[in-house]
Short mmCIF file of C-alpha atoms and ligand atoms in Angstrom, two decimals:
data_model
loop_
_atom_site.label_atom_id
_atom_site.label_comp_id
_atom_site.label_asym_id
_atom_site.label_seq_id
_atom_site.Cartn_x
_atom_site.Cartn_y
_atom_site.Cartn_z
CA UNK A 90 -25.43 -44.96 -39.38
CA UNK A 91 -29.22 -44.56 -39.59
CA UNK A 92 -30.18 -40.73 -40.53
CA UNK A 93 -32.12 -40.38 -37.14
CA UNK A 94 -28.64 -41.64 -35.29
CA UNK A 95 -26.78 -38.93 -37.57
CA UNK A 96 -29.33 -36.14 -36.50
CA UNK A 97 -28.98 -37.13 -33.19
CA UNK A 98 -25.28 -37.02 -33.09
CA UNK A 99 -25.25 -33.31 -34.93
CA UNK A 100 -27.70 -32.42 -32.44
CA UNK A 101 -25.65 -33.46 -29.31
CA UNK A 102 -22.50 -32.07 -30.98
CA UNK A 103 -24.21 -28.69 -31.50
CA UNK A 104 -25.61 -28.66 -27.71
CA UNK A 105 -21.82 -29.72 -26.50
CA UNK A 106 -20.61 -26.76 -28.68
CA UNK A 107 -23.09 -24.29 -27.16
CA UNK A 108 -22.76 -25.14 -23.72
CA UNK A 109 -19.21 -24.82 -24.35
CA UNK A 110 -19.57 -21.42 -25.32
CA UNK A 111 -22.07 -20.11 -23.05
CA UNK A 112 -19.80 -21.60 -20.02
CA UNK A 113 -16.51 -19.95 -21.85
CA UNK A 114 -15.54 -17.04 -19.75
CA UNK A 115 -13.96 -14.14 -21.38
CA UNK A 116 -9.84 -14.70 -21.37
CA UNK A 117 -8.16 -12.52 -19.17
CA UNK A 118 -5.03 -13.62 -18.26
CA UNK A 119 -5.67 -15.29 -14.84
CA UNK A 120 -2.54 -14.20 -13.00
CA UNK A 121 -3.12 -10.46 -13.55
CA UNK A 122 -6.75 -10.95 -12.73
CA UNK A 123 -5.27 -12.37 -9.68
CA UNK A 124 -3.66 -8.84 -8.86
CA UNK A 125 -6.69 -6.73 -9.55
CA UNK A 126 -8.69 -9.22 -7.29
CA UNK A 127 -6.26 -9.26 -4.27
CA UNK A 128 -6.10 -5.38 -4.63
CA UNK A 129 -10.20 -5.39 -4.28
CA UNK A 130 -9.37 -7.45 -1.18
CA UNK A 131 -7.20 -5.10 -0.02
CA UNK A 132 -9.94 -2.77 0.08
CA UNK A 133 -9.91 -0.12 3.06
CA UNK A 134 -6.54 -0.38 5.18
CA UNK A 135 -4.60 1.90 7.72
CA UNK A 136 -1.04 2.56 8.37
CA UNK A 137 0.77 1.03 11.77
CA UNK A 138 2.65 4.33 11.48
CA UNK A 139 5.17 5.83 14.07
CA UNK A 140 5.77 1.68 15.10
CA UNK A 141 8.13 -0.58 13.38
CA UNK A 142 9.70 2.14 11.14
CA UNK A 143 10.45 4.64 14.02
CA UNK A 144 13.60 5.53 15.63
CA UNK A 145 13.43 4.17 19.32
CA UNK A 146 12.97 7.63 20.68
CA UNK A 147 9.84 8.31 19.19
CA UNK A 148 8.38 4.72 18.69
CA UNK A 149 4.70 3.81 19.78
CA UNK A 150 4.35 0.53 21.23
CA UNK A 151 2.53 -1.89 18.98
CA UNK A 152 -0.57 -3.41 20.73
CA UNK A 153 -1.81 -6.58 18.75
CA UNK A 154 -5.62 -6.10 19.92
CA UNK A 155 -5.43 -3.32 17.75
CA UNK A 156 -5.65 -5.19 15.01
CA UNK A 157 -9.24 -6.74 16.52
CA UNK A 158 -10.41 -3.08 16.51
CA UNK A 159 -9.32 -2.56 13.18
CA UNK A 160 -10.82 -5.31 11.85
CA UNK A 161 -14.19 -4.69 13.76
CA UNK A 162 -14.27 -0.95 12.39
CA UNK A 163 -14.27 -2.23 8.87
CA UNK A 164 -11.04 -1.94 7.96
CA UNK A 165 -9.83 -4.88 5.34
CA UNK A 166 -6.04 -4.38 5.47
CA UNK A 167 -3.05 -2.87 7.33
CA UNK A 168 0.11 -1.63 6.08
CA UNK A 169 3.09 -2.16 8.38
CA UNK A 170 5.82 0.57 7.73
CA UNK A 171 9.07 -1.46 9.02
CA UNK A 172 12.77 0.03 9.13
CA UNK A 173 15.19 -3.14 8.77
CA UNK A 174 18.15 -0.79 8.53
CA UNK A 175 18.32 -0.02 12.36
CA UNK A 176 21.45 -1.61 13.79
CA UNK A 177 19.54 -3.19 16.27
CA UNK A 178 17.47 -5.48 13.93
CA UNK A 179 20.05 -6.07 11.22
CA UNK A 180 24.12 -6.59 10.14
CA UNK A 181 25.37 -3.66 8.26
CA UNK A 182 28.04 -5.61 6.61
CA UNK A 183 28.17 -8.72 4.67
CA UNK A 184 26.04 -10.84 4.85
CA UNK A 185 24.04 -8.12 5.98
CA UNK A 186 21.85 -10.78 8.39
CA UNK A 187 18.74 -9.47 9.51
CA UNK A 188 18.57 -10.91 13.10
CA UNK A 189 16.05 -13.92 14.18
CA UNK A 190 14.29 -12.19 17.00
CA UNK A 191 13.23 -9.22 14.98
CA UNK A 192 12.06 -11.68 12.03
CA UNK A 193 10.33 -13.45 14.51
CA UNK A 194 8.93 -10.10 15.71
CA UNK A 195 7.19 -9.21 12.31
CA UNK A 196 6.10 -12.69 12.11
CA UNK A 197 4.17 -12.06 15.35
CA UNK A 198 2.56 -9.15 13.67
CA UNK A 199 1.65 -10.65 10.47
CA UNK A 200 0.17 -13.56 12.02
CA UNK A 201 -1.86 -11.14 14.58
CA UNK A 202 -3.05 -9.58 10.91
CA UNK A 203 -4.27 -12.62 9.41
CA UNK A 204 -5.76 -13.92 12.67
CA UNK A 205 -8.24 -10.99 12.17
CA UNK A 206 -8.71 -11.52 8.69
CA UNK A 207 -6.91 -8.18 7.62
CA UNK A 208 -4.77 -8.50 4.62
CA UNK A 209 -1.38 -7.07 5.36
CA UNK A 210 1.65 -5.16 3.38
CA UNK A 211 4.56 -5.18 5.06
CA UNK A 212 7.72 -2.70 3.40
CA UNK A 213 11.22 -1.20 4.16
CA UNK A 214 10.55 2.21 5.58
CA UNK A 215 13.05 4.97 6.35
CA UNK A 216 16.45 3.31 4.50
CA UNK A 217 18.15 6.45 5.38
CA UNK A 218 21.58 4.82 4.30
CA UNK A 219 19.98 3.57 1.08
CA UNK A 220 18.50 7.30 -0.12
CA UNK A 221 21.98 8.69 0.64
CA UNK A 222 24.48 6.22 -1.04
CA UNK A 223 21.92 3.81 -3.10
CA UNK A 224 25.20 2.15 -4.66
CA UNK A 225 26.99 1.38 -1.52
CA UNK A 226 23.79 0.23 -0.04
CA UNK A 227 22.65 -2.29 -2.74
CA UNK A 228 23.88 -5.22 -1.78
CA UNK A 229 22.39 -4.70 1.50
CA UNK A 230 18.82 -3.84 0.25
CA UNK A 231 18.98 -6.94 -1.99
CA UNK A 232 20.09 -9.29 0.57
CA UNK A 233 17.36 -8.19 3.31
CA UNK A 234 14.80 -8.45 0.53
CA UNK A 235 16.07 -12.21 -0.36
CA UNK A 236 15.70 -13.13 3.59
CA UNK A 237 12.44 -11.22 4.00
CA UNK A 238 10.89 -13.00 0.91
CA UNK A 239 12.17 -16.62 2.09
CA UNK A 240 11.25 -15.97 5.76
CA UNK A 241 7.46 -15.49 4.13
CA UNK A 242 7.50 -17.74 1.29
CA UNK A 243 4.99 -19.89 2.51
CA UNK A 244 2.55 -17.61 3.92
CA UNK A 245 -1.10 -16.89 2.24
CA UNK A 246 -1.32 -14.26 -0.64
CA UNK A 247 -3.08 -11.98 1.71
CA UNK A 248 0.41 -10.89 2.92
CA UNK A 249 2.10 -8.65 0.26
CA UNK A 250 5.37 -6.83 0.01
CA UNK A 251 6.18 -3.57 -0.77
CA UNK A 252 9.70 -3.10 -2.09
CA UNK A 253 10.65 0.42 -0.53
CA UNK A 254 8.84 3.71 0.77
CA UNK A 255 8.90 6.91 -1.09
CA UNK A 256 12.37 6.24 -2.65
CA UNK A 257 14.09 9.94 -2.91
CA UNK A 258 17.34 11.66 -2.63
CA UNK A 259 20.39 9.96 -4.25
CA UNK A 260 17.79 7.16 -5.44
CA UNK A 261 17.02 8.98 -8.26
CA UNK A 262 14.08 7.97 -10.29
CA UNK A 263 16.69 5.93 -13.00
CA UNK A 264 18.46 3.95 -10.14
CA UNK A 265 14.74 3.28 -8.26
CA UNK A 266 13.89 1.67 -11.71
CA UNK A 267 16.82 -0.34 -11.62
CA UNK A 268 16.57 -1.23 -8.05
CA UNK A 269 13.12 -1.90 -7.98
CA UNK A 270 13.33 -4.43 -10.94
CA UNK A 271 16.38 -5.85 -9.27
CA UNK A 272 14.59 -6.48 -5.91
CA UNK A 273 11.78 -8.32 -7.59
CA UNK A 274 13.82 -10.43 -9.43
CA UNK A 275 15.08 -11.09 -5.87
CA UNK A 276 11.62 -11.81 -4.13
CA UNK A 277 10.35 -13.55 -7.18
CA UNK A 278 13.06 -16.35 -6.86
CA UNK A 279 11.21 -17.34 -3.61
CA UNK A 280 7.84 -16.03 -4.12
CA UNK A 281 6.83 -16.51 -7.94
CA UNK A 282 3.11 -15.19 -7.38
CA UNK A 283 3.10 -12.94 -4.18
CA UNK A 284 1.71 -9.58 -4.81
CA UNK A 285 4.07 -6.91 -4.86
CA UNK A 286 3.71 -3.31 -4.36
CA UNK A 287 5.75 -0.87 -6.36
CA UNK A 288 5.82 2.98 -5.46
CA UNK A 289 7.12 5.77 -7.61
CA UNK A 290 10.30 8.01 -7.01
CA UNK A 291 10.79 11.47 -5.85
CA UNK A 292 8.91 10.73 -2.64
CA UNK A 293 6.31 7.94 -3.79
CA UNK A 294 3.61 10.69 -4.72
CA UNK A 295 2.14 11.23 -8.27
CA UNK A 296 4.70 13.26 -9.34
CA UNK A 297 7.39 10.51 -9.67
CA UNK A 298 4.87 8.49 -11.78
CA UNK A 299 6.35 9.80 -15.28
CA UNK A 300 9.83 8.17 -14.26
CA UNK A 301 8.67 4.72 -13.26
CA UNK A 302 8.72 1.95 -15.45
CA UNK A 303 6.75 -0.84 -14.71
CA UNK A 304 8.24 -4.40 -14.87
CA UNK A 305 6.48 -6.92 -17.08
CA UNK A 306 5.28 -8.82 -14.01
CA UNK A 307 1.72 -10.10 -13.64
CA UNK A 308 1.84 -9.84 -9.74
CA UNK A 309 1.88 -5.93 -9.16
CA UNK A 310 0.20 -3.05 -7.75
CA UNK A 311 0.87 0.07 -8.29
CA UNK A 312 1.31 2.07 -4.87
CA UNK A 313 0.79 6.04 -4.53
CA UNK A 314 0.91 8.16 -1.86
CA UNK A 315 -0.95 11.82 -2.07
CA UNK A 316 -0.43 14.79 0.30
CA UNK A 317 -2.11 17.08 -1.70
CA UNK A 318 -2.37 20.35 -1.35
CA UNK A 319 0.60 19.51 1.08
CA UNK A 320 0.14 23.20 2.75
CA UNK A 321 -2.89 21.77 4.08
CA UNK A 322 -1.97 18.33 5.19
CA UNK A 323 1.36 19.23 6.30
CA UNK A 324 0.83 22.39 8.15
CA UNK A 325 2.47 22.86 11.44
CA UNK A 326 4.26 19.49 10.66
CA UNK A 327 7.55 19.66 12.92
CA UNK A 328 9.79 17.76 10.48
CA UNK A 329 8.66 20.26 7.37
CA UNK A 330 10.62 23.23 7.49
CA UNK A 331 8.57 26.54 7.48
CA UNK A 332 5.13 24.53 7.66
CA UNK A 333 4.42 26.93 11.07
CA UNK A 334 3.52 29.49 8.25
CA UNK A 335 0.75 27.08 6.73
CA UNK A 336 -0.99 26.93 9.63
CA UNK A 337 -4.82 28.01 9.21
CA UNK A 338 -4.97 26.59 5.54
CA UNK A 339 -8.33 24.84 4.98
CA UNK A 340 -9.79 22.35 2.07
CA UNK A 341 -13.23 23.25 1.48
CA UNK A 342 -14.45 20.76 -1.05
CA UNK A 343 -14.91 22.95 -3.62
CA UNK A 344 -15.11 22.42 -7.51
CA UNK A 345 -11.97 23.53 -7.62
CA UNK A 346 -10.30 21.47 -5.37
CA UNK A 347 -12.09 18.35 -6.24
CA UNK A 348 -10.59 19.18 -9.90
CA UNK A 349 -6.87 19.35 -8.91
CA UNK A 350 -7.50 15.97 -7.10
CA UNK A 351 -8.94 14.90 -10.24
CA UNK A 352 -5.98 16.52 -12.76
CA UNK A 353 -3.34 14.88 -10.24
CA UNK A 354 -4.69 11.60 -10.71
CA UNK A 355 -4.65 11.78 -14.66
CA UNK A 356 -1.64 9.92 -15.25
CA UNK A 357 -1.96 7.12 -12.76
CA UNK A 358 -5.46 6.43 -14.24
CA UNK A 359 -3.86 6.16 -17.63
CA UNK A 360 -1.00 4.15 -16.54
CA UNK A 361 -3.33 1.84 -14.54
CA UNK A 362 -5.65 1.18 -17.63
CA UNK A 363 -2.79 0.98 -20.25
CA UNK A 364 -0.71 -1.30 -18.43
CA UNK A 365 -3.29 -3.21 -16.80
CA UNK A 366 -2.16 -2.62 -13.37
CA UNK A 367 -4.50 -2.04 -10.18
CA UNK A 368 -3.61 1.19 -7.86
CA UNK A 369 -3.17 1.05 -4.08
CA UNK A 370 -2.88 4.59 -2.12
CA UNK A 371 -0.32 3.42 0.36
CA UNK A 372 -0.47 6.80 2.38
CA UNK A 373 -2.99 9.98 2.61
CA UNK A 374 -3.76 12.09 5.85
CA UNK A 375 -4.01 15.34 7.23
CA UNK A 376 -2.08 16.37 10.25
CA UNK A 377 -3.83 17.22 13.36
CA UNK A 378 -2.55 20.82 13.35
CA UNK A 379 -4.94 21.22 10.48
CA UNK A 380 -8.98 21.83 11.25
CA UNK A 381 -11.17 18.86 12.08
CA UNK A 382 -13.64 20.10 9.76
CA UNK A 383 -11.49 20.28 6.77
CA UNK A 384 -9.46 17.10 7.86
CA UNK A 385 -13.56 15.61 7.50
CA UNK A 386 -13.63 17.03 4.42
CA UNK A 387 -10.30 16.14 2.84
CA UNK A 388 -10.13 12.98 4.07
CA UNK A 389 -14.00 11.88 3.29
CA UNK A 390 -13.90 13.31 -0.61
CA UNK A 391 -10.76 10.90 -1.28
CA UNK A 392 -11.65 8.00 0.24
CA UNK A 393 -15.24 7.97 -1.73
CA UNK A 394 -13.39 9.15 -4.77
CA UNK A 395 -10.33 6.47 -4.75
CA UNK A 396 -13.12 4.01 -4.30
CA UNK A 397 -14.65 5.23 -7.28
CA UNK A 398 -11.81 4.70 -9.28
CA UNK A 399 -11.05 1.40 -7.70
CA UNK A 400 -8.13 2.26 -5.90
CA UNK A 401 -7.69 0.49 -2.58
CA UNK A 402 -6.40 2.82 0.36
CA UNK A 403 -4.50 2.77 3.45
CA UNK A 404 -5.01 5.61 5.38
CA UNK A 405 -1.85 7.58 7.31
CA UNK A 406 -2.17 6.57 10.13
CA UNK A 407 -3.47 5.03 13.21
CA UNK A 408 -2.52 6.15 16.25
CA UNK A 409 0.20 9.33 16.52
CA UNK A 410 -0.10 12.68 14.76
CA UNK A 411 -2.33 12.11 11.74
CA UNK A 412 -4.27 8.94 13.76
CA UNK A 413 -8.10 7.98 14.19
CA UNK A 414 -7.15 6.50 17.59
CA UNK A 415 -5.96 7.73 21.01
CA UNK A 416 -4.38 4.93 22.62
CA UNK A 417 -3.79 6.61 25.88
CA UNK A 418 -7.75 7.45 26.00
CA UNK A 419 -8.54 4.55 24.44
CA UNK A 420 -10.93 6.78 22.41
CA UNK A 421 -11.47 7.22 18.30
CA UNK A 422 -12.04 10.64 16.64
CA UNK A 423 -15.19 9.66 15.25
CA UNK A 424 -15.58 12.31 12.23
CA UNK A 425 -12.34 10.65 10.89
CA UNK A 426 -13.53 7.19 11.35
CA UNK A 427 -17.08 8.12 9.65
CA UNK A 428 -15.18 10.01 7.00
CA UNK A 429 -13.33 7.03 5.97
CA UNK A 430 -15.54 4.22 6.58
CA UNK A 431 -19.25 5.52 6.70
CA UNK A 432 -19.97 8.64 5.06
CA UNK A 433 -21.10 8.88 1.60
CA UNK A 434 -19.80 11.01 -1.09
CA UNK A 435 -21.05 14.43 -0.69
C1 LIG B 523 6.38 9.18 6.88
C2 LIG B 523 6.34 9.65 8.08
C3 LIG B 523 5.32 10.82 8.14
C4 LIG B 523 4.53 10.81 6.57
C5 LIG B 523 3.40 11.83 6.29
C6 LIG B 523 5.56 9.00 5.92
O1 LIG B 523 5.78 8.01 4.77
O2 LIG B 523 7.06 7.75 6.93
O3 LIG B 523 6.91 9.69 9.06
O4 LIG B 523 4.66 11.14 9.10
O5 LIG B 523 4.71 10.11 5.63
O6 LIG B 523 4.85 13.23 6.25
#
């Protein structure tokens, strides 16, 4: 080979190498990047509460047009709490069949959200029998996940599954680690790459995180509920005994109040970093018995702060006691909508 050709070849090889180098991206585990990316896409969401998780006596009706409004406001996902355990929806004895009609109802809801370009989380909510008798109800719990996962297996990645809302009572932290891992294994048989949200024991809050064992899985998102200070967010809540005495509690966005929030999330931030798992705030909200100014301050600070931490979030909730929308008057609580979606961090 002539010296010119040799130099030419070396030059080409060097160019190819340098091109390869400049084009090569940092090596992330591509699957993990997907969970983080999907959590980023979840962004700002809202819970369709008091609807499919409710008992008939307190169930709000569902209006698929609400999803259009929700998307137009600027939300990017909806969380749909669902009680599959209700006797009109599934069999309580083996083979624990979820009735086709109810699965079709949920498919209608999922499709309506997707049509509006909303991501959607479906879960298991108010499974009281499971909380009261975990071992006795385990087969039913796993069978229901097997059926739901199979039914939705061909859906796009903008549909996410959340294993269980707020484990508590006899479903202890140790049992929750066992049950959630088994449910995940069941889901993975038909949905190997679907993003799954994993909550914490002891009612889903920050305090249950220290007990949580996080399975090694590329498509997990950690989900946490936040209602602190509870005496502020749940003042006058009819379902919380003694909460009448908390009426009048305010939240003033003081440095101390902000510091308490940051303290509460210390472990979550640490776990997210060390385990490389993205975080979603699945519920946060202050009940309508609190004064509106405090609710706005609390909601605004938290939404902006969650975003600063790269947490996605879903406000509790759309149109009931914590709601931002009055379905009868068809009006919004504009201050709360702005606090969630428009106001900057004060
Ligand atoms: C429950 C709701 C309740 C909310 C705030 C949710 O997890 O399902 O019934 O209103 O928490 O307490």
